[in-house]
């Protein structure tokens, strides 16, 4: 409808808008959706979410056993990441999860060229500006209180935050991510032959939760950021449950469902 200037004065062509020459920003949802691919994968934006079952560990989960495919990890189902908005990505990332009385364990395997060097960023550093894993957890399943953990393929290189801890709507931090929150969690790394394997250990008490009862539901997402560009802030981003509404890892509406067995 030429009489309705959706893209501003002059109603530029779709080609001009997509070329990033008019609005000054890449078009996001829904303009970038590959509808045929969404239909082929059975994904309905804003409604379809992945679901997985987390089994109680039969042994103490270790990164060495994860690498060998044995111990607590043997027989557990792989969960695959794809492009954040279902686009094609170069990195392949997959993970498994297990739990015991005290902790949730998430072990991740992803491609990472041996030549990529990441310097440790310390605690609360800019870990998100390098190749990283980002894990988001909502222990209530209500998508109102969640935690985001970020780490790199080197020791002592993390960033974390929490949202929803402040319940007073008059507080300026209400509904905002509190980057001053520091959780008690840990990770281990193993890099070999172009593969980065890492294991997160998240104590339940860190996120204000008790040992989940059978059938208890959390929501979560696992993200992978690759080839971050300092000048533009762009990167290749993969996500377990795709986020077709915004280019964000932390958006709780995109979290998948986790059922404890």
XYZ file of N, CA and C in Angstrom:
783
model
N 0.855 -1.186 0.000
C 0.000 0.000 0.000
C 0.891 1.236 0.000
N 1.103 1.843 -1.137
C 2.037 2.980 -1.200
C 1.595 4.175 -0.373
N 0.291 4.266 -0.075
C -0.180 5.404 0.713
C 0.151 5.258 2.198
N 0.637 4.085 2.634
C 1.009 3.867 4.034
C 2.527 3.723 4.128
N 3.235 4.754 4.555
C 4.710 4.716 4.599
C 5.231 3.957 5.817
N 5.199 2.638 5.757
C 5.626 1.819 6.907
C 7.061 2.113 7.323
N 7.926 2.416 6.364
C 9.345 2.565 6.659
C 9.802 4.020 6.655
N 8.880 4.932 6.897
C 9.259 6.326 6.999
C 8.962 7.118 5.746
N 9.312 8.386 5.804
C 9.019 9.306 4.705
C 9.677 8.842 3.404
N 8.929 8.861 2.347
C 9.457 8.450 1.056
C 9.182 6.993 0.740
N 8.771 6.209 1.760
C 8.434 4.801 1.563
C 9.471 4.079 0.704
N 10.714 3.938 1.210
C 11.770 3.294 0.420
C 11.437 1.843 0.108
N 12.093 1.322 -0.905
C 11.845 -0.055 -1.321
C 12.330 -1.031 -0.262
N 11.803 -2.239 -0.341
C 12.221 -3.288 0.588
C 13.717 -3.553 0.430
N 14.208 -3.527 -0.798
C 15.616 -3.796 -1.053
C 16.501 -2.755 -0.367
N 16.076 -1.503 -0.400
C 16.859 -0.443 0.217
C 16.868 -0.580 1.734
N 15.727 -0.951 2.293
C 15.655 -1.126 3.739
C 16.518 -2.298 4.180
N 16.426 -3.434 3.468
C 17.206 -4.616 3.825
C 18.697 -4.359 3.703
N 19.069 -3.468 2.785
C 20.483 -3.150 2.597
C 21.019 -2.250 3.704
N 20.185 -1.928 4.662
C 20.611 -1.160 5.830
C 21.016 0.263 5.459
N 20.420 0.785 4.406
C 20.814 2.100 3.975
C 19.816 3.188 4.317
N 18.719 2.832 4.991
C 17.686 3.844 5.251
C 17.401 4.003 6.736
N 17.150 2.897 7.406
C 16.812 2.983 8.825
C 18.039 3.031 9.726
N 19.177 2.636 9.210
C 20.388 2.636 10.027
C 20.509 1.431 10.920
N 19.684 0.422 10.731
C 19.766 -0.798 11.542
C 19.202 -1.957 10.737
N 19.718 -3.138 11.016
C 19.225 -4.332 10.336
C 17.813 -4.619 10.801
N 16.924 -4.967 9.878
C 15.557 -5.290 10.251
C 15.517 -6.546 11.096
N 14.734 -6.519 12.145
C 14.575 -7.687 13.006
C 13.206 -8.312 12.755
N 12.773 -9.131 13.696
C 11.498 -9.831 13.534
C 10.364 -8.834 13.326
N 9.387 -9.176 12.478
C 9.249 -10.426 11.742
C 9.840 -10.382 10.338
N 10.495 -9.273 9.968
C 10.945 -9.119 8.590
C 12.025 -10.114 8.196
N 12.796 -10.572 9.165
C 13.885 -11.487 8.857
C 13.524 -12.954 8.946
N 12.278 -13.273 9.250
C 11.897 -14.676 9.401
C 11.961 -15.423 8.081
N 12.505 -16.628 8.136
C 12.431 -17.555 7.007
C 11.213 -18.437 7.267
N 10.066 -18.007 6.747
C 8.804 -18.664 7.085
C 8.792 -20.123 6.647
N 9.347 -20.413 5.486
C 9.379 -21.805 5.023
C 10.158 -22.689 5.992
N 11.276 -22.170 6.502
C 12.076 -22.951 7.440
C 11.357 -23.121 8.769
N 10.673 -22.073 9.222
C 9.910 -22.176 10.461
C 8.839 -23.248 10.334
N 8.162 -23.267 9.211
C 7.119 -24.273 8.995
C 7.707 -25.678 8.918
N 8.865 -25.797 8.259
C 9.500 -27.111 8.126
C 9.938 -27.658 9.477
N 10.297 -26.758 10.416
C 10.735 -27.187 11.746
C 9.612 -27.175 12.771
N 8.396 -26.858 12.330
C 7.254 -26.876 13.238
C 7.315 -25.819 14.315
N 7.875 -24.651 13.991
C 8.034 -23.594 14.985
C 7.028 -22.488 14.736
N 6.254 -22.170 15.756
C 5.312 -21.059 15.714
C 5.880 -19.951 16.588
N 6.303 -18.821 15.997
C 6.933 -17.756 16.786
C 6.095 -17.332 17.989
N 6.768 -17.255 19.144
C 6.107 -16.813 20.361
C 5.287 -17.863 21.066
N 5.185 -19.069 20.470
C 4.325 -20.092 21.066
C 5.025 -21.445 21.206
N 5.841 -21.807 20.237
C 6.490 -23.115 20.254
C 7.805 -23.041 21.005
N 7.962 -23.867 22.021
C 9.199 -23.889 22.792
C 9.659 -25.327 22.977
N 10.982 -25.501 23.020
C 11.538 -26.824 23.218
C 11.300 -27.300 24.650
N 11.362 -28.605 24.820
C 11.202 -29.206 26.148
C 12.186 -30.349 26.288
N 12.796 -30.461 27.463
C 13.725 -31.554 27.719
C 13.527 -32.081 29.134
N 13.944 -33.317 29.337
C 13.902 -33.937 30.652
C 15.319 -34.024 31.205
N 15.490 -33.644 32.457
C 16.791 -33.724 33.117
C 16.754 -34.879 34.108
N 17.645 -35.853 33.897
C 17.678 -37.037 34.757
C 18.610 -36.839 35.935
N 18.290 -37.523 37.021
C 19.181 -37.524 38.185
C 20.446 -38.296 37.817
N 21.597 -37.745 38.153
C 22.876 -38.351 37.799
C 23.070 -39.675 38.541
N 23.537 -40.661 37.803
C 23.800 -41.970 38.404
C 25.181 -42.033 39.042
N 26.032 -41.047 38.731
C 27.364 -40.939 39.309
C 27.717 -39.457 39.352
N 28.826 -39.115 39.975
C 29.256 -37.724 40.040
C 29.617 -37.240 38.631
N 28.927 -36.239 38.102
C 29.252 -35.765 36.754
C 30.633 -35.106 36.709
N 31.428 -35.471 35.727
C 32.734 -34.865 35.529
C 32.905 -34.515 34.055
N 33.792 -33.561 33.796
C 34.071 -33.174 32.419
C 34.809 -34.292 31.687
N 35.667 -35.004 32.400
C 36.401 -36.118 31.783
C 35.439 -37.193 31.297
N 34.425 -37.527 32.112
C 33.439 -38.526 31.697
C 32.589 -38.015 30.536
N 32.307 -36.721 30.529
C 31.552 -36.144 29.416
C 32.327 -36.298 28.116
N 33.608 -36.006 28.177
C 34.459 -36.138 26.993
C 34.517 -37.575 26.508
N 34.538 -38.516 27.450
C 34.623 -39.935 27.102
C 33.264 -40.559 26.812
N 32.177 -39.828 27.106
C 30.841 -40.359 26.866
C 30.451 -41.470 27.811
N 30.912 -41.369 29.050
C 30.616 -42.427 30.013
C 30.170 -41.818 31.338
N 30.074 -42.645 32.368
C 29.704 -42.171 33.693
C 28.310 -41.578 33.726
N 28.172 -40.453 34.380
C 26.866 -39.815 34.550
C 26.238 -39.396 33.226
N 27.062 -39.224 32.186
C 26.563 -38.698 30.912
C 26.128 -39.783 29.936
N 26.490 -41.005 30.219
C 26.182 -42.090 29.282
C 24.668 -42.269 29.132
N 24.225 -42.294 27.903
C 22.806 -42.528 27.622
C 21.927 -41.301 27.700
N 22.473 -40.153 28.116
C 21.666 -38.942 28.177
C 21.499 -38.349 26.780
N 20.380 -37.746 26.547
C 20.058 -37.200 25.227
C 20.814 -35.899 24.959
N 21.309 -35.772 23.734
C 21.917 -34.526 23.294
C 20.831 -33.522 22.941
N 21.067 -32.275 23.310
C 20.218 -31.160 22.893
C 21.052 -30.255 21.992
N 20.511 -29.904 20.834
C 21.251 -29.154 19.830
C 20.875 -27.672 19.833
N 21.875 -26.821 19.604
C 21.642 -25.402 19.395
C 21.583 -25.124 17.896
N 20.863 -24.070 17.531
C 20.803 -23.609 16.150
C 20.907 -22.088 16.162
N 20.865 -21.466 14.987
C 20.924 -20.017 14.934
C 19.857 -19.392 15.804
N 20.190 -18.281 16.469
C 19.252 -17.653 17.391
C 17.887 -17.416 16.751
N 17.903 -16.998 15.484
C 16.643 -16.761 14.784
C 16.485 -17.730 13.619
N 16.995 -18.968 13.844
C 16.890 -20.065 12.894
C 17.732 -19.856 11.640
N 18.718 -18.943 11.704
C 19.608 -18.775 10.563
C 20.696 -19.849 10.591
N 21.407 -20.014 9.481
C 22.505 -20.967 9.424
C 23.698 -20.436 10.214
N 24.379 -21.304 10.948
C 25.569 -20.921 11.712
C 26.691 -21.906 11.423
N 27.919 -21.435 11.588
C 29.080 -22.283 11.332
C 29.386 -23.197 12.514
N 29.216 -22.685 13.713
C 29.568 -23.469 14.895
C 28.477 -24.492 15.199
N 28.904 -25.680 15.563
C 27.951 -26.699 16.025
C 28.069 -26.792 17.537
N 26.943 -26.679 18.227
C 26.935 -26.704 19.684
C 25.834 -27.628 20.169
N 26.149 -28.460 21.140
C 25.159 -29.354 21.732
C 25.494 -29.545 23.202
N 24.510 -30.024 23.978
C 24.746 -30.146 25.415
C 23.906 -31.273 26.010
N 24.288 -31.660 27.228
C 23.535 -32.600 28.049
C 23.406 -31.993 29.442
N 22.409 -32.452 30.204
C 22.206 -31.933 31.557
C 21.835 -33.066 32.504
N 22.243 -32.910 33.760
C 21.922 -33.875 34.819
C 21.901 -33.123 36.144
N 21.385 -33.781 37.196
C 21.365 -33.121 38.503
C 21.513 -34.141 39.622
N 21.906 -33.631 40.796
C 21.909 -34.442 42.009
C 21.260 -33.608 43.111
N 21.452 -33.976 44.349
C 20.777 -33.262 45.442
C 21.194 -31.804 45.548
N 22.432 -31.505 45.153
C 22.964 -30.164 45.391
C 23.056 -29.283 44.150
N 23.271 -29.900 42.989
C 23.636 -29.106 41.811
C 22.910 -29.526 40.536
N 22.845 -28.573 39.628
C 22.492 -28.842 38.245
C 23.786 -28.794 37.446
N 23.975 -29.780 36.560
C 25.172 -29.847 35.737
C 24.775 -29.742 34.272
N 25.458 -28.867 33.546
C 25.236 -28.749 32.108
C 26.596 -28.862 31.433
N 26.737 -29.859 30.566
C 27.990 -30.079 29.845
C 27.764 -29.779 28.367
N 28.647 -28.979 27.800
C 28.456 -28.446 26.460
C 29.655 -28.792 25.588
N 29.374 -29.105 24.339
C 30.412 -29.390 23.355
C 30.177 -28.505 22.140
N 31.208 -27.752 21.740
C 31.055 -26.822 20.617
C 32.345 -26.734 19.825
N 32.229 -26.374 18.560
C 33.406 -26.194 17.736
C 34.056 -24.852 18.056
N 35.394 -24.850 18.124
C 36.160 -23.629 18.384
C 37.568 -23.837 17.847
N 37.932 -23.057 16.853
C 39.234 -23.191 16.218
C 40.353 -23.037 17.244
N 41.351 -23.904 17.151
C 42.452 -23.881 18.115
C 43.223 -22.571 18.090
N 43.163 -21.840 16.973
C 43.900 -20.594 16.856
C 43.245 -19.411 17.540
N 42.003 -19.569 18.001
C 41.311 -18.469 18.680
C 41.801 -18.366 20.117
N 42.355 -17.206 20.456
C 42.911 -16.980 21.792
C 42.009 -16.011 22.554
N 41.638 -16.384 23.747
C 40.830 -15.535 24.617
C 41.606 -15.286 25.904
N 41.813 -14.032 26.232
C 42.484 -13.687 27.483
C 41.456 -13.653 28.617
N 41.805 -14.159 29.803
C 40.876 -14.133 30.933
C 40.401 -12.717 31.235
N 39.099 -12.574 31.453
C 38.493 -11.267 31.711
C 38.173 -11.046 33.179
N 38.493 -12.046 34.025
C 38.210 -11.917 35.443
C 36.731 -12.077 35.739
N 36.376 -11.879 36.997
C 34.968 -11.943 37.385
C 34.285 -10.618 37.053
N 33.084 -10.717 36.484
C 32.321 -9.544 36.062
C 33.036 -8.753 34.978
N 33.900 -9.434 34.210
C 34.555 -8.795 33.080
C 33.676 -8.850 31.840
N 34.247 -8.453 30.697
C 33.471 -8.427 29.452
C 33.569 -9.774 28.741
N 33.248 -10.836 29.448
C 33.322 -12.183 28.881
C 32.435 -12.323 27.654
N 31.364 -11.539 27.595
C 30.409 -11.630 26.493
C 30.954 -11.038 25.195
N 32.141 -10.455 25.209
C 32.735 -9.900 24.000
C 33.668 -10.889 23.314
N 33.676 -12.122 23.777
C 34.547 -13.143 23.205
C 33.727 -14.418 22.991
N 34.372 -15.423 22.395
C 33.678 -16.698 22.283
C 33.235 -17.129 23.667
N 31.934 -17.381 23.817
C 31.435 -17.693 25.149
C 30.266 -18.664 25.097
N 29.927 -19.155 26.273
C 28.674 -19.870 26.521
C 27.862 -18.999 27.468
N 26.557 -18.906 27.221
C 25.673 -18.154 28.102
C 24.519 -19.066 28.512
N 24.341 -19.215 29.806
C 23.296 -20.093 30.341
C 22.312 -19.262 31.146
N 21.040 -19.385 30.812
C 19.975 -18.623 31.461
C 19.020 -19.592 32.168
N 18.725 -19.328 33.433
C 17.886 -20.226 34.219
C 16.784 -19.465 34.944
N 15.585 -20.001 34.877
C 14.439 -19.488 35.630
C 13.926 -20.629 36.500
N 14.327 -20.700 37.783
C 13.953 -21.833 38.634
C 12.490 -21.852 39.033
N 11.751 -20.782 38.784
C 10.329 -20.765 39.140
C 9.448 -21.262 38.004
N 9.969 -21.218 36.785
C 9.167 -21.598 35.628
C 8.156 -20.551 35.218
N 8.185 -19.384 35.875
C 7.193 -18.330 35.612
C 7.726 -17.225 34.702
N 9.019 -17.271 34.358
C 9.650 -16.304 33.465
C 9.701 -14.896 34.058
N 9.713 -14.812 35.384
C 9.770 -13.506 36.044
C 11.067 -13.296 36.811
N 11.702 -14.383 37.246
C 12.984 -14.286 37.955
C 13.959 -15.226 37.268
N 15.056 -14.678 36.774
C 15.989 -15.520 36.038
C 17.416 -15.040 36.224
N 18.340 -15.923 35.908
C 19.760 -15.690 36.105
C 20.498 -15.958 34.800
N 21.511 -15.160 34.524
C 22.304 -15.320 33.311
C 23.768 -15.489 33.687
N 24.375 -16.583 33.230
C 25.767 -16.908 33.522
C 26.540 -16.956 32.205
N 27.675 -16.270 32.164
C 28.488 -16.187 30.955
C 29.912 -16.605 31.291
N 30.509 -17.450 30.426
C 31.906 -17.808 30.641
C 32.601 -18.112 29.315
N 33.937 -18.030 29.358
C 34.790 -18.201 28.189
C 35.579 -19.509 28.252
N 36.287 -19.853 27.171
C 37.064 -21.095 27.153
C 38.408 -20.984 27.863
N 38.478 -20.120 28.878
C 39.670 -19.977 29.709
C 39.210 -19.827 31.154
N 40.072 -20.129 32.122
C 39.693 -19.942 33.525
C 39.542 -18.463 33.867
N 38.840 -18.192 34.974
C 38.723 -16.840 35.525
C 38.244 -15.841 34.480
N 37.141 -16.141 33.838
C 36.630 -15.248 32.795
C 35.114 -15.393 32.732
N 34.410 -14.627 33.574
C 32.966 -14.799 33.719
C 32.236 -13.462 33.833
N 30.934 -13.563 33.677
C 30.040 -12.440 33.936
C 28.697 -13.047 34.321
N 28.008 -12.463 35.274
C 26.694 -12.993 35.634
C 25.782 -11.881 36.131
N 24.498 -12.168 36.130
C 23.513 -11.199 36.586
C 22.209 -11.890 36.913
N 21.313 -11.161 37.564
C 20.011 -11.709 37.955
C 18.936 -10.679 37.707
N 17.757 -11.154 37.355
C 16.623 -10.266 37.122
C 15.413 -10.806 37.881
N 14.645 -9.918 38.490
C 13.437 -10.329 39.181
C 13.585 -10.487 40.672
N 14.775 -10.212 41.213
C 14.976 -10.336 42.654
C 14.319 -9.185 43.407
N 14.165 -8.054 42.734
C 13.520 -6.894 43.340
C 12.039 -6.904 42.977
N 11.178 -6.981 43.972
C 9.742 -7.130 43.744
C 8.968 -5.821 43.893
N 9.627 -4.774 44.360
C 8.971 -3.480 44.522
C 8.922 -2.757 43.175
N 7.736 -2.557 42.591
C 7.657 -1.920 41.264
C 8.106 -0.463 41.256
N 8.246 0.146 42.434
C 8.710 1.532 42.502
C 10.229 1.638 42.556
N 10.894 0.503 42.736
C 12.347 0.503 42.768
C 12.873 0.705 41.345
N 13.862 1.607 41.141
C 14.402 1.842 39.796
C 14.966 0.598 39.129
N 15.356 -0.413 39.928
C 15.936 -1.630 39.365
C 14.882 -2.713 39.117
N 13.620 -2.402 39.369
C 12.561 -3.387 39.157
C 12.503 -3.777 37.681
N 12.524 -5.079 37.437
C 12.450 -5.582 36.069
C 13.725 -5.454 35.275
N 14.819 -4.993 35.922
C 16.088 -4.815 35.238
C 17.069 -5.921 35.636
N 18.005 -6.216 34.745
C 19.059 -7.161 35.061
C 20.043 -6.523 36.035
N 20.231 -7.150 37.182
C 21.149 -6.648 38.208
C 22.524 -7.271 37.967
N 23.430 -6.495 37.378
C 24.756 -7.003 37.063
C 25.673 -7.015 38.289
N 25.206 -6.491 39.412
C 26.002 -6.541 40.638
C 25.820 -7.865 41.369
N 24.828 -8.646 40.944
C 24.619 -9.958 41.560
C 25.770 -10.876 41.191
N 26.306 -11.573 42.168
C 27.377 -12.548 41.941
C 26.967 -13.878 42.543
N 26.861 -14.881 41.695
C 26.439 -16.191 42.161
C 27.605 -17.123 42.433
N 27.350 -18.140 43.233
C 28.341 -19.174 43.546
C 28.166 -20.309 42.547
N 28.893 -20.258 41.462
C 28.835 -21.290 40.434
C 30.225 -21.474 39.840
N 30.434 -22.555 39.123
C 31.770 -22.831 38.600
C 31.683 -23.512 37.242
N 32.806 -23.531 36.546
C 32.866 -24.188 35.244
C 34.263 -24.753 35.027
N 34.344 -25.748 34.151
C 35.616 -26.346 33.746
C 35.666 -26.368 32.225
N 36.888 -26.313 31.685
C 37.065 -26.314 30.237
C 38.017 -27.406 29.776
N 37.819 -27.830 28.530
C 38.751 -28.722 27.851
C 38.719 -28.355 26.370
N 39.886 -28.001 25.814
C 39.978 -27.673 24.393
C 40.958 -28.618 23.720
N 40.488 -29.205 22.610
C 41.337 -30.150 21.901
C 40.818 -30.331 20.480
N 41.718 -30.219 19.508
C 41.414 -30.514 18.101
C 40.170 -29.784 17.599
N 40.091 -28.498 17.882
C 38.994 -27.694 17.375
C 37.680 -27.878 18.086
N 37.699 -28.492 19.270
C 36.471 -28.702 20.051
C 36.663 -28.127 21.450
N 35.696 -27.359 21.887
C 35.676 -26.821 23.258
C 34.578 -27.548 24.020
N 35.000 -28.249 25.076
C 34.051 -28.903 25.982
C 34.105 -28.191 27.323
N 32.948 -27.961 27.890
C 32.894 -27.233 29.151
C 31.748 -27.761 29.998
N 31.893 -27.709 31.319
C 30.843 -28.178 32.226
C 30.550 -27.117 33.270
N 29.288 -26.752 33.359
C 28.808 -25.811 34.365
C 28.281 -26.590 35.572
N 28.671 -26.151 36.757
C 28.103 -26.675 37.999
C 27.362 -25.537 38.683
N 26.048 -25.677 38.780
C 25.207 -24.629 39.366
C 24.529 -25.159 40.624
N 24.981 -24.719 41.801
C 24.296 -25.125 43.033
C 22.867 -24.576 43.054
N 21.925 -25.390 43.450
C 20.525 -24.944 43.498
C 20.358 -23.744 44.428
N 21.113 -23.743 45.533
C 20.964 -22.653 46.496
C 21.382 -21.309 45.900
N 22.244 -21.334 44.874
C 22.689 -20.091 44.240
C 21.531 -19.354 43.585
N 20.569 -20.104 43.065
C 19.419 -19.481 42.403
C 18.167 -19.560 43.270
N 18.374 -19.710 44.580
C 17.254 -19.689 45.514
C 16.308 -20.856 45.391
N 16.834 -22.009 44.957
C 15.979 -23.180 44.750
C 16.407 -24.329 45.652
N 15.473 -25.238 45.882
C 15.762 -26.483 46.578
C 15.978 -27.581 45.535
N 16.396 -28.752 45.996
C 16.528 -29.868 45.077
C 15.184 -30.107 44.395
N 15.131 -30.061 43.072
C 13.838 -30.211 42.386
C 13.192 -31.563 42.660
N 11.896 -31.547 42.887
C 11.130 -32.788 43.036
C 10.830 -33.345 41.657
N 10.621 -34.663 41.544
C 10.266 -35.234 40.246
C 9.045 -34.539 39.649
N 9.180 -34.139 38.398
C 8.097 -33.435 37.721
C 8.165 -31.925 37.830
N 9.079 -31.406 38.669
C 9.207 -29.951 38.800
C 9.709 -29.354 37.487
N 9.244 -28.144 37.192
C 9.544 -27.508 35.909
C 10.319 -26.206 36.108
N 11.433 -26.064 35.404
C 12.147 -24.808 35.258
C 12.007 -24.367 33.804
N 12.430 -23.149 33.505
C 12.667 -22.776 32.117
C 14.114 -22.317 32.007
N 14.694 -22.492 30.828
C 16.093 -22.122 30.647
C 16.399 -21.973 29.166
N 17.573 -21.445 28.887
C 18.102 -21.421 27.538
C 19.615 -21.504 27.618
N 20.223 -22.070 26.595
C 21.669 -22.154 26.487
C 22.066 -21.467 25.186
N 22.993 -20.514 25.271
C 23.425 -19.770 24.100
C 24.917 -19.909 23.855
N 25.298 -19.681 22.615
C 26.709 -19.723 22.209
C 26.973 -18.518 21.318
N 27.983 -17.731 21.669
C 28.375 -16.569 20.885
C 29.754 -16.817 20.286
N 29.875 -16.577 18.981
C 31.132 -16.857 18.276
C 31.521 -15.669 17.405
N 32.812 -15.375 17.355
C 33.364 -14.375 16.440
C 32.778 -12.992 16.699
N 32.871 -12.545 17.933
C 32.363 -11.220 18.304
C 33.171 -10.129 17.614
N 32.481 -9.104 17.097
C 33.126 -7.969 16.447
C 33.086 -6.763 17.389
N 34.251 -6.294 17.832
C 34.314 -5.193 18.793
C 33.710 -3.908 18.233
N 33.840 -3.705 16.934
C 33.389 -2.452 16.329
C 31.874 -2.380 16.178
N 31.252 -3.499 15.865
C 29.811 -3.501 15.609
C 29.003 -4.186 16.697
N 29.669 -4.979 17.553
C 28.941 -5.737 18.571
C 28.248 -6.966 18.014
N 28.484 -7.257 16.744
C 27.830 -8.407 16.117
C 28.604 -9.686 16.396
N 27.934 -10.812 16.301
C 28.542 -12.119 16.504
C 27.630 -13.168 15.893
N 28.174 -14.358 15.701
C 27.319 -15.485 15.314
C 26.747 -16.063 16.602
N 25.425 -16.038 16.721
C 24.792 -16.453 17.964
C 23.890 -17.663 17.745
N 24.099 -18.669 18.587
C 23.280 -19.881 18.560
C 22.501 -19.970 19.866
N 21.352 -20.633 19.817
C 20.496 -20.720 20.995
C 19.754 -22.046 20.969
N 19.551 -22.610 22.164
C 18.813 -23.879 22.242
C 17.376 -23.689 21.781
N 16.638 -22.826 22.460
C 15.293 -22.496 22.002
C 15.376 -21.171 21.264
N 15.054 -21.136 19.981
C 15.267 -19.911 19.203
C 14.468 -18.734 19.735
N 15.025 -17.549 19.553
C 14.352 -16.316 19.940
C 14.045 -15.535 18.666
N 12.835 -15.677 18.176
C 12.460 -15.049 16.917
C 11.924 -13.635 17.099
N 11.806 -13.203 18.351
C 11.237 -11.885 18.614
C 12.309 -10.807 18.757
N 13.472 -11.157 19.263
C 14.529 -10.164 19.468
C 15.875 -10.862 19.459
N 16.928 -10.091 19.195
C 18.272 -10.660 19.184
C 18.826 -10.569 20.613
N 18.380 -11.472 21.460
C 18.759 -11.439 22.869
C 18.786 -12.853 23.427
N 19.854 -13.165 24.167
C 19.927 -14.453 24.847
C 19.029 -14.480 26.076
N 18.962 -13.353 26.789
C 18.353 -13.363 28.115
C 16.831 -13.290 28.104
N 16.193 -13.045 26.952
C 14.748 -12.870 26.902
C 14.020 -14.101 27.446
N 13.348 -14.007 28.612
C 12.736 -15.188 29.235
C 11.585 -15.778 28.434
N 10.946 -14.979 27.583
C 9.838 -15.521 26.792
C 10.318 -16.578 25.798
N 11.622 -16.614 25.544
C 12.162 -17.596 24.606
C 12.740 -18.825 25.301
N 12.693 -18.882 26.630
C 13.271 -20.024 27.329
C 12.482 -21.295 27.035
N 13.216 -22.409 26.945
C 12.577 -23.699 26.791
C 12.194 -24.288 28.140
N 11.449 -25.368 28.111
C 10.911 -25.992 29.319
C 11.819 -27.149 29.755
N 12.134 -27.198 31.044
C 12.966 -28.251 31.613
C 12.196 -28.978 32.700
N 12.049 -30.275 32.543
C 11.327 -31.093 33.503
C 12.304 -32.021 34.207
N 12.338 -31.961 35.534
C 13.235 -32.811 36.303
C 12.589 -34.179 36.509
N 13.350 -35.202 36.252
C 12.831 -36.577 36.331
C 12.951 -37.135 37.747
